[in-house]
């Protein structure tokens, strides 16, 4: 009886280890066949219920960069590349891209939050965000924040590109 119990435990361990070794190969074949059927864009942390950037602008940017997501194999979608492209948008603080095995690609955009608006003596407008970085004004929404006027110039070393308006 003790030998039978030991044999069953040994067989169970062998089966579990074999399953863990073989299953990734079986699953990878199926994942490569899954096509993206849906693209979901979520704009998180909308400022006062408004967005500096819209879902349509995100989709237009992807189209402009000739990035096709719908009807692509999900293993061909480069999540980190998409995140980097979206992070270059001046209103985006963070972009996360998730791909599910159901064929859904989800993009979560966390907006930057303006701290105050600057109108300098040359009548140029821009925001300074919570991290102290330059942030352009948006065509979609004007934040209700403190306005600072004076002889304040934009910093010369702007790290973000205005991806939406770039040709």
mmCIF file of C-alpha atoms in Angstrom:
data_model
loop_
_atom_site.group_PDB
_atom_site.id
_atom_site.type_symbol
_atom_site.label_atom_id
_atom_site.label_comp_id
_atom_site.label_asym_id
_atom_site.label_seq_id
_atom_site.Cartn_x
_atom_site.Cartn_y
_atom_site.Cartn_z
ATOM 1 C CA UNK A 1 0.000 0.000 0.000
ATOM 2 C CA UNK A 2 2.843 2.385 0.870
ATOM 3 C CA UNK A 3 4.587 1.592 -2.413
ATOM 4 C CA UNK A 4 1.408 2.307 -4.389
ATOM 5 C CA UNK A 5 1.040 5.669 -2.647
ATOM 6 C CA UNK A 6 4.676 6.572 -3.416
ATOM 7 C CA UNK A 7 4.232 5.533 -7.048
ATOM 8 C CA UNK A 8 1.078 7.688 -7.361
ATOM 9 C CA UNK A 9 2.849 10.688 -5.846
ATOM 10 C CA UNK A 10 5.836 10.180 -8.160
ATOM 11 C CA UNK A 11 3.573 9.852 -11.209
ATOM 12 C CA UNK A 12 1.697 12.997 -10.190
ATOM 13 C CA UNK A 13 4.952 14.929 -9.930
ATOM 14 C CA UNK A 14 6.161 13.609 -13.288
ATOM 15 C CA UNK A 15 2.841 14.520 -14.948
ATOM 16 C CA UNK A 16 2.885 18.058 -13.454
ATOM 17 C CA UNK A 17 6.477 18.719 -14.510
ATOM 18 C CA UNK A 18 5.805 17.390 -18.019
ATOM 19 C CA UNK A 19 2.702 19.575 -18.258
ATOM 20 C CA UNK A 20 4.650 22.679 -17.203
ATOM 21 C CA UNK A 21 7.346 21.964 -19.775
ATOM 22 C CA UNK A 22 5.070 21.091 -22.712
ATOM 23 C CA UNK A 23 2.132 23.496 -22.230
ATOM 24 C CA UNK A 24 3.941 26.731 -23.239
ATOM 25 C CA UNK A 25 4.718 25.191 -26.631
ATOM 26 C CA UNK A 26 1.120 24.133 -27.164
ATOM 27 C CA UNK A 27 -0.239 27.521 -26.094
ATOM 28 C CA UNK A 28 2.236 29.558 -28.186
ATOM 29 C CA UNK A 29 0.918 27.939 -31.362
ATOM 30 C CA UNK A 30 -2.630 28.956 -30.496
ATOM 31 C CA UNK A 31 -1.638 32.516 -29.466
ATOM 32 C CA UNK A 32 0.029 33.156 -32.795
ATOM 33 C CA UNK A 33 -3.293 32.421 -34.527
ATOM 34 C CA UNK A 34 -5.328 34.925 -32.475
ATOM 35 C CA UNK A 35 -6.210 38.122 -34.322
ATOM 36 C CA UNK A 36 -6.935 41.461 -32.685
ATOM 37 C CA UNK A 37 -10.659 42.094 -32.977
ATOM 38 C CA UNK A 38 -11.083 45.135 -30.769
ATOM 39 C CA UNK A 39 -9.119 48.195 -29.672
ATOM 40 C CA UNK A 40 -10.161 49.861 -26.423
ATOM 41 C CA UNK A 41 -8.753 53.268 -25.452
ATOM 42 C CA UNK A 42 -9.268 54.402 -21.858
ATOM 43 C CA UNK A 43 -8.293 57.879 -20.789
ATOM 44 C CA UNK A 44 -7.641 57.664 -17.072
ATOM 45 C CA UNK A 45 -7.579 60.599 -14.627
ATOM 46 C CA UNK A 46 -9.613 62.945 -16.711
ATOM 47 C CA UNK A 47 -9.088 66.452 -15.408
ATOM 48 C CA UNK A 48 -12.378 67.712 -13.959
ATOM 49 C CA UNK A 49 -14.250 65.262 -16.187
ATOM 50 C CA UNK A 50 -12.585 66.563 -19.350
ATOM 51 C CA UNK A 51 -9.762 65.272 -21.481
ATOM 52 C CA UNK A 52 -6.855 67.199 -22.921
ATOM 53 C CA UNK A 53 -6.642 64.446 -25.515
ATOM 54 C CA UNK A 54 -9.454 62.379 -26.986
ATOM 55 C CA UNK A 55 -9.753 58.766 -28.055
ATOM 56 C CA UNK A 56 -10.206 59.929 -31.646
ATOM 57 C CA UNK A 57 -6.888 61.803 -31.499
ATOM 58 C CA UNK A 58 -5.156 58.666 -30.220
ATOM 59 C CA UNK A 59 -6.632 56.637 -33.080
ATOM 60 C CA UNK A 60 -5.683 59.314 -35.650
ATOM 61 C CA UNK A 61 -2.112 59.357 -34.319
ATOM 62 C CA UNK A 62 -1.830 55.578 -34.667
ATOM 63 C CA UNK A 63 -3.266 55.823 -38.165
ATOM 64 C CA UNK A 64 -0.870 58.662 -39.037
ATOM 65 C CA UNK A 65 2.074 56.562 -37.849
ATOM 66 C CA UNK A 66 0.657 53.686 -39.936
ATOM 67 C CA UNK A 67 0.252 51.462 -36.914
ATOM 68 C CA UNK A 68 -2.480 48.953 -37.600
ATOM 69 C CA UNK A 69 -3.822 47.053 -34.615
ATOM 70 C CA UNK A 70 -7.209 45.661 -35.649
ATOM 71 C CA UNK A 71 -6.938 42.449 -37.717
ATOM 72 C CA UNK A 72 -3.293 41.954 -36.701
ATOM 73 C CA UNK A 73 -2.003 38.867 -34.928
ATOM 74 C CA UNK A 74 -1.706 39.679 -31.242
ATOM 75 C CA UNK A 75 1.810 38.299 -30.972
ATOM 76 C CA UNK A 76 2.889 40.794 -33.677
ATOM 77 C CA UNK A 77 1.675 43.798 -31.674
ATOM 78 C CA UNK A 78 4.600 45.551 -29.988
ATOM 79 C CA UNK A 79 3.255 46.803 -26.651
ATOM 80 C CA UNK A 80 6.382 48.659 -25.576
ATOM 81 C CA UNK A 81 6.718 50.398 -28.951
ATOM 82 C CA UNK A 82 3.101 51.558 -28.714
ATOM 83 C CA UNK A 83 3.653 52.776 -25.151
ATOM 84 C CA UNK A 84 6.705 54.779 -26.253
ATOM 85 C CA UNK A 85 4.819 56.386 -29.151
ATOM 86 C CA UNK A 86 1.893 57.308 -26.931
ATOM 87 C CA UNK A 87 4.162 58.602 -24.151
ATOM 88 C CA UNK A 88 5.549 61.181 -26.596
ATOM 89 C CA UNK A 89 2.163 62.893 -26.736
ATOM 90 C CA UNK A 90 2.529 66.037 -24.615
ATOM 91 C CA UNK A 91 -0.698 65.444 -22.652
ATOM 92 C CA UNK A 92 0.136 61.852 -21.727
ATOM 93 C CA UNK A 93 1.826 61.145 -18.431
ATOM 94 C CA UNK A 94 1.861 57.388 -18.864
ATOM 95 C CA UNK A 95 0.597 54.936 -21.464
ATOM 96 C CA UNK A 96 0.010 51.252 -20.792
ATOM 97 C CA UNK A 97 -0.857 48.745 -23.514
ATOM 98 C CA UNK A 98 -2.357 45.357 -22.713
ATOM 99 C CA UNK A 99 -3.026 42.507 -25.130
ATOM 100 C CA UNK A 100 -5.435 39.751 -24.127
ATOM 101 C CA UNK A 101 -5.742 36.251 -25.512
ATOM 102 C CA UNK A 102 -9.325 37.120 -26.466
ATOM 103 C CA UNK A 103 -7.965 39.419 -29.191
ATOM 104 C CA UNK A 104 -8.564 42.702 -27.358
ATOM 105 C CA UNK A 105 -5.889 45.396 -27.200
ATOM 106 C CA UNK A 106 -6.450 47.875 -24.402
ATOM 107 C CA UNK A 107 -4.649 51.215 -24.169
ATOM 108 C CA UNK A 108 -4.781 53.048 -20.844
ATOM 109 C CA UNK A 109 -3.733 56.701 -21.013
ATOM 110 C CA UNK A 110 -2.984 58.578 -17.817
ATOM 111 C CA UNK A 111 -3.110 62.297 -18.491
ATOM 112 C CA UNK A 112 -0.698 64.829 -17.089
ATOM 113 C CA UNK A 113 -2.226 67.239 -14.603
ATOM 114 C CA UNK A 114 -1.519 70.961 -15.007
ATOM 115 C CA UNK A 115 -0.570 72.918 -11.928
ATOM 116 C CA UNK A 116 -0.753 76.414 -13.414
ATOM 117 C CA UNK A 117 -0.936 78.179 -16.753
ATOM 118 C CA UNK A 118 1.710 80.625 -17.932
ATOM 119 C CA UNK A 119 1.007 83.557 -20.253
ATOM 120 C CA UNK A 120 4.296 85.294 -20.878
ATOM 121 C CA UNK A 121 4.999 88.797 -22.161
ATOM 122 C CA UNK A 122 5.030 87.466 -25.758
ATOM 123 C CA UNK A 123 1.470 86.200 -25.205
ATOM 124 C CA UNK A 124 2.553 82.543 -25.389
ATOM 125 C CA UNK A 125 0.433 80.106 -23.386
ATOM 126 C CA UNK A 126 1.525 76.859 -21.772
ATOM 127 C CA UNK A 127 1.022 74.876 -18.577
ATOM 128 C CA UNK A 128 3.425 73.652 -15.971
ATOM 129 C CA UNK A 129 2.340 70.215 -14.755
ATOM 130 C CA UNK A 130 2.631 68.617 -11.314
ATOM 131 C CA UNK A 131 6.117 67.366 -12.168
ATOM 132 C CA UNK A 132 7.315 70.847 -13.120
ATOM 133 C CA UNK A 133 7.452 70.066 -16.831
ATOM 134 C CA UNK A 134 6.224 72.172 -19.749
ATOM 135 C CA UNK A 135 2.831 71.138 -21.118
ATOM 136 C CA UNK A 136 1.189 72.802 -24.135
ATOM 137 C CA UNK A 137 -2.369 74.093 -24.097
ATOM 138 C CA UNK A 138 -5.008 71.816 -25.560
ATOM 139 C CA UNK A 139 -7.553 72.512 -28.265
ATOM 140 C CA UNK A 140 -10.025 70.270 -26.425
ATOM 141 C CA UNK A 141 -10.065 71.718 -22.943
ATOM 142 C CA UNK A 142 -8.822 74.644 -20.899
ATOM 143 C CA UNK A 143 -7.962 73.716 -17.330
ATOM 144 C CA UNK A 144 -9.247 75.929 -14.550
ATOM 145 C CA UNK A 145 -5.947 76.583 -12.806
ATOM 146 C CA UNK A 146 -4.011 79.559 -11.549
ATOM 147 C CA UNK A 147 -2.733 81.814 -14.346
ATOM 148 C CA UNK A 148 0.712 83.364 -14.093
ATOM 149 C CA UNK A 149 1.651 86.355 -16.267
ATOM 150 C CA UNK A 150 5.036 87.902 -16.766
ATOM 151 C CA UNK A 151 8.412 87.595 -18.374
ATOM 152 C CA UNK A 152 8.588 83.814 -18.179
ATOM 153 C CA UNK A 153 10.118 81.946 -21.100
ATOM 154 C CA UNK A 154 9.628 78.344 -22.074
ATOM 155 C CA UNK A 155 12.501 76.103 -21.062
ATOM 156 C CA UNK A 156 14.792 75.414 -23.988
ATOM 157 C CA UNK A 157 15.243 71.727 -23.221
ATOM 158 C CA UNK A 158 11.699 70.469 -23.742
ATOM 159 C CA UNK A 159 11.770 66.692 -23.523
ATOM 160 C CA UNK A 160 8.448 65.968 -25.206
ATOM 161 C CA UNK A 161 7.524 66.438 -28.821
ATOM 162 C CA UNK A 162 4.199 67.775 -29.919
ATOM 163 C CA UNK A 163 3.362 64.454 -31.572
ATOM 164 C CA UNK A 164 -0.219 65.352 -32.434
ATOM 165 C CA UNK A 165 0.692 68.377 -34.531
ATOM 166 C CA UNK A 166 3.930 67.079 -36.050
ATOM 167 C CA UNK A 167 3.928 66.640 -39.799
#
